[in-house]
Amino acid sequence: MKKNCLLLSLFTIISFISFSQNYLGVHSSNYAGVMAVGYQPASFVDGRFKWDVNLGSVNFTGWQNAKYFDTRDMPKWWVKSFKSDTLWQDPDSTFYDRYFLDNYTLDETKTLGGYVNTEINILSFNFHINPTIAVGAGFKFRSITNIDNLDPKLVKLAENGLDFPKLFNQKLNEELLRMSSLTWREFYLNYSQIISDEGANFWKGGITAKYLQGLAAGYLYTDNFEYGLNNKDTSFYLNGDFDYGYSNNIDNIIDGSEKINGKPSSKFGIGADIGVVYEWRPKWQDYKYEMDGVTNIWRRDLNKYTLRVGASITDIGGMKFTKGNLSRNFNVRSTNPFDLTVFDDTEDLGDFDQKIDSISKANSEWTINEDGGNTFFMNTPTALNLTLDYKIYKYFYVNASTSLNLLGKKNENRVKIANQFSVTPSFDYFWFGVHLPISYNQYSGFKGGVATRLGPLTIGVTDFRTLFASGKIYGAEVYAGLRLPVLYTAPRDRDNDKVSDKKDNCIDVPGIWAFKGCPDTDGDGIQDSDDLCPTEPGLAEFQGCPDRDGDKIPDKDDKCPDVAGLAEFQGCPDRDGDKIIDSEDECPDTPGLAAFNGCPDTDGDGIKDSDDACPDVPGPLANNGCPDTDGDGILDFLDNCPEIAGPAENNGCPWPDTDGDGLLDKDDKCPYLAGPIKNQGCPYQDTDGDGIIDSEDACPNTPGVIENKGCPKIEEEIILILKTAFDNLEFETGKDIIKDASKPSLKELVEVLKLKPDWKLKISGHTDNVGNDQSNMILSKKRAEAVKNFMIAEGIDPDRLVVLYYGETKPVETNDTAEGRQRNRRVEMDILFE
């Protein structure tokens, strides 16, 4: 019975050791919320929660590798024990020995140990200040105890009350044995923020600041511990450095004057967690949307990454405690036999301390050190946490995580984690999740568990064997929590108009943000409810109706909606201002009379200008609106002597006798030189001295050559210039306006005339026979005069230019063909010599 009590005590002590990766399986969930902040302080920001309140959660972990609990044949044993009535007769040699089995052999070099972690989260919360920043706070109770470096031989001796002959008369080496325990509470503030958000690459970071209050702490460690037993009561060799201590509030508990009351026993401590998370979002554009006038918004209700990697360092810091009165630091260097029975009547730590004190006074081989100090510092379990999360498909993920202790062996007063690696496949959905963590550490070995989220409830166990009490069990880890989470939801936009339902004034009809979700079908900036023309873009001044021609008359009231007009004509134009709308005006660009459908009668002769051969001078209808002042039958416009009657062959002027030789100029071959009638009015002389008498000289006043009838010979180049000017000369249809393309050739001719100042140019106008004879005559004159005016404008003396016009009277081709008529429409240019 004594042996089993010692064994159970050892198992209990070994089991209550610690580990800090709480909520294994759930801590990597996208919906862990505030429960993940202790593992990764950057986790909450850009998460799926607006806010999350943890009303309470507890995580208990206890693993050890000295013993395992094997229940595979327990049902048969219970049945057999009940039948034989031996169930309670000798539990010392039945139940314990049968089911608590060694996980070691005495010849193994591995050391044993274990851990227990208890965390109670009283109240914590996190919430988003804005989409890029989240904050939180919380309050926890935590307790951690470690045992490290237990030699299997020492465990076996302790388990058997030192009565294990196989290990007698041997020198055993424990070297370094360490035990530590820390219970504290912490108040924390968490801050997390998005660091970078550029396309597929996303970073966030977080930090948690902690205010620590130690409730109790203790430690025990040895160095260079060596021993040897003659038997269970005597040692023949005992050597080592021993140091143990505890917080001073335990003194009152030891002497029974006080119970554990939860009051702080340390000076306040400062702690911190820090972490960073990277997410790779190759399809990031699929998670962006536009709403309420804002573009490039993340879908906050969805997980966006394909790969997520996180790193954090947690539980940086510690607390300083005042040592209890019975804390000791002593050395043993005993090579002589030592009676171990002196400790048999030791009831508590006080008795043990008195024994050590009395032994040291009586035995110089036992030395108590008095310089151990009055305080000790206990580190919290600083750890590096790494995690990688991969999205397999939709709501299916796989996570790999590891936690590594960062406190080395030189740090004597600390609690620590056991290094652990885990892989967790998950189904991770809004209000429901199933996580199957598979993990390994040196104390628990491989284990597989299950965790689930059911709305606000989270529960989990990390080893199925614990849950079903089946197989080799090295301990247990269970957790549960109750939260009040508020998740981000999908944008609610019933009519899909990019205006959220809560701000949409027309929730069932697609609209635009400018009108709080109400439609503007024609896109004119006026919502349909205020738009008199909701399907046509319009103007605010016309209540949404259009004015296509911009005449300030809405199309619905405009009889000419595509042409700017006047209100007096219901939007129709009157370009010439003659009070006749353009659509009814045959001459819309020239003010006219209603009698002529808007066309003018400039000279007021009762003939509209388009039918009036002389629109600027009044004339009778018989003369197509042209006057004949001298009544000689030749219109004034064609009459060189409009006030004196004359024959048509002399352009309406009476024939003169210029040289006074008795012959009229029409019969006088030398009208400018007096000569005998018998010589046709020419003198018998050679005026120009070119060897040709004037009567036979076509140019009697200008020296010439016989082959050119007494006129100067014209160079081929000049003939070509004359021909080119003639061939290229074209006018606007029915007008006397020379086309621009004809002007370069005329300018070349101008240059020739400037080089030949004695030459004159005869300009003769002709038309085809299409149209009125008089109109054709007028047009031929106008065109000939247009050429004359061009020459004058280019610097040629008007006296050198002779204008003749013949209308349709001198065709050079038939007028029965288009080609012939084209050749007849001409202005001929010839060089004149006197």
Tab-separated table of N, CA and C in Angstrom, residues 8-129:
chain	number	residue	atom	x	y	z
A	8	LEU	N	1.501	6.630	-6.891
A	8	LEU	CA	0.450	7.570	-7.298
A	8	LEU	C	0.880	9.009	-7.097
A	9	SER	N	1.583	9.275	-6.007
A	9	SER	CA	2.072	10.636	-5.759
A	9	SER	C	3.018	11.065	-6.862
A	10	LEU	N	3.940	10.148	-7.215
A	10	LEU	CA	4.882	10.478	-8.281
A	10	LEU	C	4.149	10.739	-9.589
A	11	PHE	N	3.184	9.883	-9.918
A	11	PHE	CA	2.428	10.061	-11.157
A	11	PHE	C	1.684	11.395	-11.169
A	12	THR	N	1.085	11.722	-9.991
A	12	THR	CA	0.363	12.992	-9.897
A	12	THR	C	1.295	14.173	-10.063
A	13	ILE	N	2.452	14.117	-9.375
A	13	ILE	CA	3.411	15.223	-9.486
A	13	ILE	C	3.885	15.376	-10.928
A	14	ILE	N	4.247	14.241	-11.520
A	14	ILE	CA	4.773	14.291	-12.882
A	14	ILE	C	3.717	14.802	-13.856
A	15	SER	N	2.450	14.451	-13.610
A	15	SER	CA	1.402	14.839	-14.547
A	15	SER	C	1.129	16.330	-14.538
A	16	PHE	N	1.270	16.970	-13.408
A	16	PHE	CA	0.893	18.379	-13.328
A	16	PHE	C	2.055	19.285	-13.740
A	17	ILE	N	2.388	19.176	-15.023
A	17	ILE	CA	3.432	20.003	-15.616
A	17	ILE	C	2.808	20.738	-16.817
A	18	SER	N	3.545	21.659	-17.502
A	18	SER	CA	2.796	22.553	-18.396
A	18	SER	C	3.132	22.509	-19.877
A	19	PHE	N	2.235	23.157	-20.627
A	19	PHE	CA	2.419	23.384	-22.059
A	19	PHE	C	1.553	24.569	-22.458
A	20	SER	N	1.999	25.387	-23.492
A	20	SER	CA	1.281	26.646	-23.689
A	20	SER	C	0.579	26.812	-25.024
A	21	GLN	N	0.628	25.842	-25.945
A	21	GLN	CA	-0.081	26.005	-27.217
A	21	GLN	C	-1.547	25.681	-27.005
A	22	ASN	N	-2.293	26.620	-26.452
A	22	ASN	CA	-3.678	26.374	-26.078
A	22	ASN	C	-4.589	26.305	-27.298
A	23	TYR	N	-5.732	25.639	-27.113
A	23	TYR	CA	-6.771	25.525	-28.127
A	23	TYR	C	-6.210	24.938	-29.419
A	24	LEU	N	-5.411	23.867	-29.284
A	24	LEU	CA	-4.779	23.232	-30.436
A	24	LEU	C	-5.846	22.768	-31.423
A	25	GLY	N	-5.661	23.141	-32.689
A	25	GLY	CA	-6.641	22.814	-33.727
A	25	GLY	C	-7.532	23.982	-34.040
A	26	VAL	N	-7.968	24.695	-33.010
A	26	VAL	CA	-8.859	25.842	-33.215
A	26	VAL	C	-8.078	27.137	-33.380
A	27	HIS	N	-6.875	27.211	-32.759
A	27	HIS	CA	-6.152	28.485	-32.764
A	27	HIS	C	-5.807	28.969	-34.168
A	28	SER	N	-5.757	28.063	-35.166
A	28	SER	CA	-5.441	28.453	-36.540
A	28	SER	C	-6.691	28.705	-37.373
A	29	SER	N	-7.881	28.536	-36.799
A	29	SER	CA	-9.122	28.732	-37.542
A	29	SER	C	-9.326	30.202	-37.875
A	30	ASN	N	-9.948	30.444	-39.023
A	30	ASN	CA	-10.307	31.810	-39.394
A	30	ASN	C	-11.432	32.360	-38.524
A	31	TYR	N	-12.051	31.478	-37.739
A	31	TYR	CA	-13.159	31.892	-36.885
A	31	TYR	C	-12.839	31.664	-35.408
A	32	ALA	N	-11.526	31.579	-35.090
A	32	ALA	CA	-11.127	31.457	-33.691
A	32	ALA	C	-11.327	32.766	-32.942
A	33	GLY	N	-11.269	33.881	-33.655
A	33	GLY	CA	-11.518	35.177	-33.046
A	33	GLY	C	-10.597	35.472	-31.889
A	34	VAL	N	-11.178	35.859	-30.756
A	34	VAL	CA	-10.395	36.257	-29.596
A	34	VAL	C	-9.616	35.078	-29.012
A	35	MET	N	-10.054	33.835	-29.290
A	35	MET	CA	-9.364	32.661	-28.746
A	35	MET	C	-8.002	32.432	-29.403
A	36	ALA	N	-7.750	33.075	-30.552
A	36	ALA	CA	-6.474	32.895	-31.239
A	36	ALA	C	-5.459	33.973	-30.896
A	37	VAL	N	-5.895	35.028	-30.200
A	37	VAL	CA	-5.012	36.170	-29.953
A	37	VAL	C	-3.831	35.787	-29.069
A	38	GLY	N	-4.024	34.844	-28.137
A	38	GLY	CA	-2.925	34.433	-27.273
A	38	GLY	C	-1.830	33.702	-28.013
A	39	TYR	N	-2.174	33.097	-29.150
A	39	TYR	CA	-1.180	32.364	-29.951
A	39	TYR	C	-0.577	33.250	-31.033
A	40	GLN	N	-1.403	34.115	-31.652
A	40	GLN	CA	-0.938	35.020	-32.695
A	40	GLN	C	-1.621	36.376	-32.493
A	41	PRO	N	-0.890	37.358	-31.915
A	41	PRO	CA	-1.522	38.644	-31.596
A	41	PRO	C	-1.976	39.433	-32.817
A	42	ALA	N	-1.551	39.037	-34.032
A	42	ALA	CA	-1.982	39.745	-35.238
A	42	ALA	C	-3.216	39.125	-35.867
A	43	SER	N	-3.774	38.080	-35.241
A	43	SER	CA	-4.791	37.281	-35.911
A	43	SER	C	-6.122	38.009	-36.103
A	44	PHE	N	-6.503	38.902	-35.190
A	44	PHE	CA	-7.878	39.402	-35.211
A	44	PHE	C	-8.130	40.405	-36.332
A	45	VAL	N	-7.179	41.305	-36.589
A	45	VAL	CA	-7.422	42.339	-37.587
A	45	VAL	C	-7.605	41.686	-38.959
A	46	ASP	N	-8.534	42.235	-39.732
A	46	ASP	CA	-8.884	41.704	-41.045
A	46	ASP	C	-9.437	40.283	-40.927
A	47	GLY	N	-9.930	39.932	-39.742
A	47	GLY	CA	-10.567	38.637	-39.561
A	47	GLY	C	-12.038	38.721	-39.897
A	48	ARG	N	-12.748	37.677	-39.590
A	48	ARG	CA	-14.149	37.595	-39.987
A	48	ARG	C	-15.105	38.205	-38.974
A	49	PHE	N	-14.570	38.759	-37.870
A	49	PHE	CA	-15.438	39.272	-36.813
A	49	PHE	C	-15.406	40.793	-36.749
A	50	LYS	N	-16.601	41.391	-36.605
A	50	LYS	CA	-16.655	42.797	-36.227
A	50	LYS	C	-16.135	42.935	-34.800
A	51	TRP	N	-16.664	42.082	-33.951
A	51	TRP	CA	-16.154	41.977	-32.584
A	51	TRP	C	-16.463	40.593	-32.045
A	52	ASP	N	-15.724	40.239	-31.016
A	52	ASP	CA	-15.855	38.903	-30.442
A	52	ASP	C	-15.594	39.010	-28.940
A	53	VAL	N	-16.519	38.479	-28.165
A	53	VAL	CA	-16.393	38.505	-26.714
A	53	VAL	C	-16.316	37.070	-26.213
A	54	ASN	N	-15.240	36.776	-25.502
A	54	ASN	CA	-15.085	35.460	-24.871
A	54	ASN	C	-15.644	35.560	-23.455
A	55	LEU	N	-16.813	34.976	-23.245
A	55	LEU	CA	-17.439	35.041	-21.926
A	55	LEU	C	-16.686	34.177	-20.918
A	56	GLY	N	-16.016	33.182	-21.410
A	56	GLY	CA	-15.247	32.311	-20.527
A	56	GLY	C	-14.743	31.115	-21.299
A	57	SER	N	-13.506	30.731	-21.025
A	57	SER	CA	-12.958	29.534	-21.654
A	57	SER	C	-11.900	28.951	-20.729
A	58	VAL	N	-11.696	27.662	-20.874
A	58	VAL	CA	-10.697	26.985	-20.052
A	58	VAL	C	-9.955	26.004	-20.935
A	59	ASN	N	-8.651	25.913	-20.717
A	59	ASN	CA	-7.817	24.959	-21.431
A	59	ASN	C	-6.969	24.226	-20.392
A	60	PHE	N	-7.132	22.905	-20.334
A	60	PHE	CA	-6.321	22.098	-19.412
A	60	PHE	C	-5.492	21.112	-20.228
A	61	THR	N	-4.184	21.088	-19.942
A	61	THR	CA	-3.268	20.185	-20.629
A	61	THR	C	-2.407	19.480	-19.595
A	62	GLY	N	-2.286	18.171	-19.711
A	62	GLY	CA	-1.389	17.430	-18.836
A	62	GLY	C	-0.831	16.213	-19.546
A	63	TRP	N	0.496	16.226	-19.787
A	63	TRP	CA	1.144	15.092	-20.443
A	63	TRP	C	2.423	14.730	-19.688
A	64	GLN	N	2.765	13.428	-19.696
A	64	GLN	CA	4.022	12.980	-19.116
A	64	GLN	C	4.457	11.725	-19.863
A	65	ASN	N	5.754	11.440	-19.818
A	65	ASN	CA	6.238	10.289	-20.576
A	65	ASN	C	6.881	9.221	-19.684
A	66	ALA	N	6.571	9.270	-18.359
A	66	ALA	CA	7.109	8.253	-17.450
A	66	ALA	C	6.211	7.023	-17.408
A	67	LYS	N	4.895	7.249	-17.461
A	67	LYS	CA	3.918	6.167	-17.384
A	67	LYS	C	2.883	6.345	-18.482
A	68	TYR	N	2.240	5.273	-18.841
A	68	TYR	CA	1.071	5.401	-19.705
A	68	TYR	C	-0.039	4.554	-19.124
A	69	PHE	N	-1.250	4.995	-19.410
A	69	PHE	CA	-2.455	4.351	-18.887
A	69	PHE	C	-3.046	3.527	-20.022
A	70	ASP	N	-2.997	2.216	-19.905
A	70	ASP	CA	-3.434	1.326	-20.977
A	70	ASP	C	-4.711	0.617	-20.540
A	71	THR	N	-5.817	0.909	-21.251
A	71	THR	CA	-7.139	0.416	-20.817
A	71	THR	C	-7.712	-0.631	-21.751
A	72	ARG	N	-6.886	-1.218	-22.592
A	72	ARG	CA	-7.444	-2.070	-23.630
A	72	ARG	C	-8.191	-3.299	-23.099
A	73	ASP	N	-7.730	-3.862	-21.968
A	73	ASP	CA	-8.456	-5.023	-21.450
A	73	ASP	C	-9.235	-4.707	-20.169
A	74	MET	N	-9.490	-3.411	-19.939
A	74	MET	CA	-10.167	-3.004	-18.699
A	74	MET	C	-11.568	-3.600	-18.570
A	75	PRO	N	-12.396	-3.611	-19.620
A	75	PRO	CA	-13.746	-4.183	-19.425
A	75	PRO	C	-13.695	-5.626	-18.918
A	76	LYS	N	-12.809	-6.458	-19.478
A	76	LYS	CA	-12.703	-7.850	-19.012
A	76	LYS	C	-12.249	-7.900	-17.565
A	77	TRP	N	-11.327	-7.032	-17.187
A	77	TRP	CA	-10.807	-7.035	-15.811
A	77	TRP	C	-11.877	-6.650	-14.813
A	78	TRP	N	-12.686	-5.625	-15.194
A	78	TRP	CA	-13.766	-5.206	-14.281
A	78	TRP	C	-14.777	-6.335	-14.077
A	79	VAL	N	-15.140	-6.984	-15.158
A	79	VAL	CA	-16.114	-8.090	-15.034
A	79	VAL	C	-15.557	-9.202	-14.160
A	80	LYS	N	-14.306	-9.558	-14.400
A	80	LYS	CA	-13.662	-10.624	-13.616
A	80	LYS	C	-13.558	-10.233	-12.147
A	81	SER	N	-13.213	-8.979	-11.884
A	81	SER	CA	-13.046	-8.518	-10.498
A	81	SER	C	-14.371	-8.517	-9.763
A	82	PHE	N	-15.444	-8.081	-10.442
A	82	PHE	CA	-16.757	-8.087	-9.796
A	82	PHE	C	-17.184	-9.516	-9.467
A	83	LYS	N	-16.959	-10.428	-10.401
A	83	LYS	CA	-17.375	-11.806	-10.171
A	83	LYS	C	-16.593	-12.451	-9.036
A	84	SER	N	-15.308	-12.104	-8.961
A	84	SER	CA	-14.476	-12.736	-7.917
A	84	SER	C	-14.468	-11.952	-6.623
A	85	ASP	N	-15.162	-10.783	-6.651
A	85	ASP	CA	-15.227	-9.939	-5.456
A	85	ASP	C	-13.840	-9.506	-4.973
A	86	THR	N	-12.954	-9.239	-5.966
A	86	THR	CA	-11.586	-8.812	-5.591
A	86	THR	C	-11.286	-7.393	-6.053
A	87	LEU	N	-12.320	-6.674	-6.522
A	87	LEU	CA	-12.071	-5.359	-7.098
A	87	LEU	C	-11.396	-4.418	-6.124
A	88	TRP	N	-11.847	-4.441	-4.849
A	88	TRP	CA	-11.294	-3.475	-3.891
A	88	TRP	C	-10.388	-4.126	-2.851
A	89	GLN	N	-10.145	-5.399	-3.014
A	89	GLN	CA	-9.346	-6.055	-1.984
A	89	GLN	C	-7.885	-5.651	-2.019
A	90	ASP	N	-7.309	-5.536	-3.193
A	90	ASP	CA	-5.882	-5.197	-3.263
A	90	ASP	C	-5.613	-4.302	-4.475
A	91	PRO	N	-6.155	-3.095	-4.445
A	91	PRO	CA	-5.934	-2.192	-5.592
A	91	PRO	C	-4.460	-1.894	-5.796
A	92	ASP	N	-3.675	-2.062	-4.705
A	92	ASP	CA	-2.245	-1.747	-4.803
A	92	ASP	C	-1.545	-2.647	-5.823
A	93	SER	N	-2.055	-3.861	-5.948
A	93	SER	CA	-1.371	-4.804	-6.822
A	93	SER	C	-2.230	-5.206	-8.012
A	94	THR	N	-3.374	-4.602	-8.118
A	94	THR	CA	-4.245	-4.971	-9.237
A	94	THR	C	-4.425	-3.805	-10.205
A	95	PHE	N	-5.282	-2.866	-9.859
A	95	PHE	CA	-5.634	-1.785	-10.794
A	95	PHE	C	-4.404	-0.969	-11.226
A	96	TYR	N	-3.637	-0.465	-10.231
A	96	TYR	CA	-2.523	0.419	-10.577
A	96	TYR	C	-1.458	-0.324	-11.382
A	97	ASP	N	-1.067	-1.478	-10.837
A	97	ASP	CA	-0.009	-2.222	-11.527
A	97	ASP	C	-0.455	-2.702	-12.901
A	98	ARG	N	-1.739	-2.977	-13.035
A	98	ARG	CA	-2.223	-3.519	-14.306
A	98	ARG	C	-2.325	-2.453	-15.391
A	99	TYR	N	-2.713	-1.234	-15.013
A	99	TYR	CA	-3.035	-0.227	-16.022
A	99	TYR	C	-2.068	0.950	-16.075
A	100	PHE	N	-1.277	1.215	-15.043
A	100	PHE	CA	-0.261	2.268	-15.088
A	100	PHE	C	1.089	1.599	-15.338
A	101	LEU	N	1.542	1.643	-16.583
A	101	LEU	CA	2.697	0.876	-17.025
A	101	LEU	C	3.869	1.792	-17.329
A	102	ASP	N	5.082	1.233	-17.128
A	102	ASP	CA	6.294	2.014	-17.382
A	102	ASP	C	6.446	2.313	-18.865
A	103	ASN	N	6.903	3.535	-19.111
A	103	ASN	CA	7.190	3.947	-20.483
A	103	ASN	C	8.703	4.089	-20.669
A	104	TYR	N	9.467	3.322	-19.891
A	104	TYR	CA	10.913	3.442	-19.943
A	104	TYR	C	11.520	2.119	-19.501
A	105	THR	N	12.806	2.005	-19.754
A	105	THR	CA	13.608	0.898	-19.209
A	105	THR	C	14.790	1.496	-18.475
A	106	LEU	N	15.361	0.766	-17.563
A	106	LEU	CA	16.430	1.317	-16.724
A	106	LEU	C	17.717	1.564	-17.485
A	107	ASP	N	17.878	0.907	-18.623
A	107	ASP	CA	19.115	1.128	-19.367
A	107	ASP	C	18.986	2.235	-20.401
A	108	GLU	N	17.833	2.909	-20.441
A	108	GLU	CA	17.656	4.007	-21.385
A	108	GLU	C	18.417	5.245	-20.927
A	109	THR	N	18.875	6.020	-21.910
A	109	THR	CA	19.586	7.274	-21.597
A	109	THR	C	18.656	8.478	-21.650
A	110	LYS	N	17.445	8.290	-22.166
A	110	LYS	CA	16.534	9.429	-22.234
A	110	LYS	C	16.091	9.840	-20.843
A	111	THR	N	15.765	11.114	-20.733
A	111	THR	CA	15.228	11.621	-19.470
A	111	THR	C	13.718	11.716	-19.571
A	112	LEU	N	13.079	11.770	-18.434
A	112	LEU	CA	11.627	11.804	-18.368
A	112	LEU	C	11.162	13.156	-17.860
A	113	GLY	N	9.900	13.409	-18.097
A	113	GLY	CA	9.320	14.667	-17.620
A	113	GLY	C	7.883	14.779	-18.043
A	114	GLY	N	7.354	15.957	-17.943
A	114	GLY	CA	5.976	16.173	-18.325
A	114	GLY	C	5.592	17.628	-18.145
A	115	TYR	N	4.356	17.926	-18.416
A	115	TYR	CA	3.897	19.301	-18.276
A	115	TYR	C	2.405	19.327	-18.013
A	116	VAL	N	1.991	20.377	-17.333
A	116	VAL	CA	0.570	20.647	-17.110
A	116	VAL	C	0.362	22.144	-17.306
A	117	ASN	N	-0.657	22.473	-18.009
A	117	ASN	CA	-0.984	23.878	-18.241
A	117	ASN	C	-2.464	24.064	-17.952
A	118	THR	N	-2.769	25.071	-17.174
A	118	THR	CA	-4.166	25.426	-16.938
A	118	THR	C	-4.336	26.901	-17.242
A	119	GLU	N	-5.268	27.188	-18.118
A	119	GLU	CA	-5.566	28.594	-18.438
A	119	GLU	C	-7.063	28.806	-18.339
A	120	ILE	N	-7.446	29.824	-17.586
A	120	ILE	CA	-8.859	30.172	-17.446
A	120	ILE	C	-9.019	31.617	-17.914
A	121	ASN	N	-9.747	31.768	-18.996
A	121	ASN	CA	-9.998	33.099	-19.551
A	121	ASN	C	-11.330	33.586	-18.994
A	122	ILE	N	-11.254	34.574	-18.094
A	122	ILE	CA	-12.473	35.060	-17.426
A	122	ILE	C	-13.316	35.889	-18.383
A	123	LEU	N	-12.701	36.839	-19.032
A	123	LEU	CA	-13.422	37.711	-19.962
A	123	LEU	C	-12.399	38.368	-20.880
A	124	SER	N	-12.658	38.299	-22.172
A	124	SER	CA	-11.789	38.981	-23.125
A	124	SER	C	-12.611	39.368	-24.338
A	125	PHE	N	-12.132	40.338	-25.051
A	125	PHE	CA	-12.862	40.802	-26.230
A	125	PHE	C	-11.893	41.453	-27.206
A	126	ASN	N	-12.282	41.456	-28.466
A	126	ASN	CA	-11.579	42.184	-29.527
A	126	ASN	C	-12.611	42.765	-30.477
A	127	PHE	N	-12.293	43.903	-31.068
A	127	PHE	CA	-13.197	44.502	-32.043
A	127	PHE	C	-12.393	45.365	-33.000
A	128	HIS	N	-12.993	45.648	-34.144
A	128	HIS	CA	-12.361	46.485	-35.163
A	128	HIS	C	-12.728	47.951	-34.933
A	129	ILE	N	-11.700	48.794	-34.871
A	129	ILE	CA	-11.942	50.244	-34.857
A	129	ILE	C	-12.315	50.702	-36.261
